[in-house]
Protein backbone atom coordinates (compact mmCIF):
# COMPACT_ATOMS: atom_id res chain seq x y z
CA UNK A 1 0.00 0.00 0.00
CA UNK A 2 1.32 3.46 -0.92
CA UNK A 3 2.11 6.03 1.74
CA UNK A 4 -0.55 8.72 2.06
CA UNK A 5 0.72 12.21 2.78
CA UNK A 6 -1.99 14.84 3.37
CA UNK A 7 0.52 17.67 3.14
CA UNK A 8 1.31 16.72 -0.46
CA UNK A 9 -2.34 16.50 -1.46
CA UNK A 10 -3.39 19.79 0.15
CA UNK A 11 -0.21 21.71 -0.71
CA UNK A 12 -1.58 24.69 -2.64
CA UNK A 13 1.89 26.07 -3.37
CA UNK A 14 2.94 22.89 -5.18
CA UNK A 15 -0.10 23.02 -7.46
CA UNK A 16 -0.36 26.78 -7.84
CA UNK A 17 -4.01 26.99 -6.80
CA UNK A 18 -6.19 26.12 -3.81
CA UNK A 19 -7.04 22.42 -3.96
CA UNK A 20 -9.32 22.26 -0.96
CA UNK A 21 -11.79 24.61 0.66
CA UNK A 22 -14.74 24.42 3.01
CA UNK A 23 -18.35 25.45 2.57
CA UNK A 24 -19.65 26.13 6.04
CA UNK A 25 -23.41 26.49 6.45
CA UNK A 26 -24.82 27.07 9.90
CA UNK A 27 -28.13 25.52 10.82
CA UNK A 28 -29.18 28.90 12.20
CA UNK A 29 -28.96 30.48 8.74
CA UNK A 30 -32.21 31.19 6.93
CA UNK A 31 -32.89 29.03 3.88
CA UNK A 32 -32.41 31.90 1.41
CA UNK A 33 -29.08 32.80 3.03
CA UNK A 34 -27.85 29.19 2.72
CA UNK A 35 -28.90 29.12 -0.93
CA UNK A 36 -27.16 32.42 -1.64
CA UNK A 37 -23.92 31.39 0.09
CA UNK A 38 -23.93 28.04 -1.71
CA UNK A 39 -24.60 29.61 -5.12
CA UNK A 40 -21.80 32.15 -4.65
CA UNK A 41 -19.32 29.42 -3.70
CA UNK A 42 -20.31 27.39 -6.78
CA UNK A 43 -19.82 30.44 -9.02
CA UNK A 44 -16.43 31.10 -7.42
CA UNK A 45 -15.38 27.48 -7.86
CA UNK A 46 -16.18 27.45 -11.59
CA UNK A 47 -14.83 30.93 -12.37
CA UNK A 48 -11.54 30.81 -14.21
CA UNK A 49 -8.80 33.10 -12.98
CA UNK A 50 -7.44 35.53 -15.54
PDB file of C-alpha atoms in Angstrom:
ATOM      1  CA  UNK A   1       0.000   0.000   0.000  1.00  0.00           C
ATOM      2  CA  UNK A   2       1.318   3.456  -0.921  1.00  0.00           C
ATOM      3  CA  UNK A   3       2.109   6.032   1.740  1.00  0.00           C
ATOM      4  CA  UNK A   4      -0.555   8.722   2.056  1.00  0.00           C
ATOM      5  CA  UNK A   5       0.719  12.213   2.785  1.00  0.00           C
ATOM      6  CA  UNK A   6      -1.993  14.839   3.374  1.00  0.00           C
ATOM      7  CA  UNK A   7       0.521  17.669   3.137  1.00  0.00           C
ATOM      8  CA  UNK A   8       1.315  16.720  -0.465  1.00  0.00           C
ATOM      9  CA  UNK A   9      -2.340  16.500  -1.456  1.00  0.00           C
ATOM     10  CA  UNK A  10      -3.394  19.787   0.145  1.00  0.00           C
ATOM     11  CA  UNK A  11      -0.214  21.712  -0.707  1.00  0.00           C
ATOM     12  CA  UNK A  12      -1.585  24.692  -2.639  1.00  0.00           C
ATOM     13  CA  UNK A  13       1.891  26.071  -3.369  1.00  0.00           C
ATOM     14  CA  UNK A  14       2.938  22.893  -5.178  1.00  0.00           C
ATOM     15  CA  UNK A  15      -0.101  23.020  -7.462  1.00  0.00           C
ATOM     16  CA  UNK A  16      -0.355  26.783  -7.840  1.00  0.00           C
ATOM     17  CA  UNK A  17      -4.007  26.991  -6.803  1.00  0.00           C
ATOM     18  CA  UNK A  18      -6.194  26.117  -3.808  1.00  0.00           C
ATOM     19  CA  UNK A  19      -7.037  22.422  -3.957  1.00  0.00           C
ATOM     20  CA  UNK A  20      -9.321  22.263  -0.960  1.00  0.00           C
ATOM     21  CA  UNK A  21     -11.786  24.613   0.659  1.00  0.00           C
ATOM     22  CA  UNK A  22     -14.744  24.421   3.011  1.00  0.00           C
ATOM     23  CA  UNK A  23     -18.346  25.450   2.566  1.00  0.00           C
ATOM     24  CA  UNK A  24     -19.647  26.125   6.040  1.00  0.00           C
ATOM     25  CA  UNK A  25     -23.406  26.490   6.454  1.00  0.00           C
ATOM     26  CA  UNK A  26     -24.822  27.070   9.904  1.00  0.00           C
ATOM     27  CA  UNK A  27     -28.126  25.521  10.823  1.00  0.00           C
ATOM     28  CA  UNK A  28     -29.177  28.900  12.202  1.00  0.00           C
ATOM     29  CA  UNK A  29     -28.959  30.484   8.735  1.00  0.00           C
ATOM     30  CA  UNK A  30     -32.206  31.193   6.929  1.00  0.00           C
ATOM     31  CA  UNK A  31     -32.890  29.026   3.877  1.00  0.00           C
ATOM     32  CA  UNK A  32     -32.412  31.899   1.413  1.00  0.00           C
ATOM     33  CA  UNK A  33     -29.083  32.801   3.028  1.00  0.00           C
ATOM     34  CA  UNK A  34     -27.851  29.192   2.721  1.00  0.00           C
ATOM     35  CA  UNK A  35     -28.905  29.116  -0.930  1.00  0.00           C
ATOM     36  CA  UNK A  36     -27.159  32.425  -1.635  1.00  0.00           C
ATOM     37  CA  UNK A  37     -23.921  31.391   0.088  1.00  0.00           C
ATOM     38  CA  UNK A  38     -23.927  28.035  -1.712  1.00  0.00           C
ATOM     39  CA  UNK A  39     -24.603  29.611  -5.119  1.00  0.00           C
ATOM     40  CA  UNK A  40     -21.798  32.149  -4.646  1.00  0.00           C
ATOM     41  CA  UNK A  41     -19.317  29.420  -3.700  1.00  0.00           C
ATOM     42  CA  UNK A  42     -20.313  27.391  -6.776  1.00  0.00           C
ATOM     43  CA  UNK A  43     -19.817  30.444  -9.018  1.00  0.00           C
ATOM     44  CA  UNK A  44     -16.428  31.097  -7.420  1.00  0.00           C
ATOM     45  CA  UNK A  45     -15.375  27.478  -7.864  1.00  0.00           C
ATOM     46  CA  UNK A  46     -16.184  27.453 -11.590  1.00  0.00           C
ATOM     47  CA  UNK A  47     -14.833  30.929 -12.369  1.00  0.00           C
ATOM     48  CA  UNK A  48     -11.544  30.815 -14.206  1.00  0.00           C
ATOM     49  CA  UNK A  49      -8.799  33.099 -12.983  1.00  0.00           C
ATOM     50  CA  UNK A  50      -7.438  35.535 -15.539  1.00  0.00           C
TER      51      UNK A  50
END
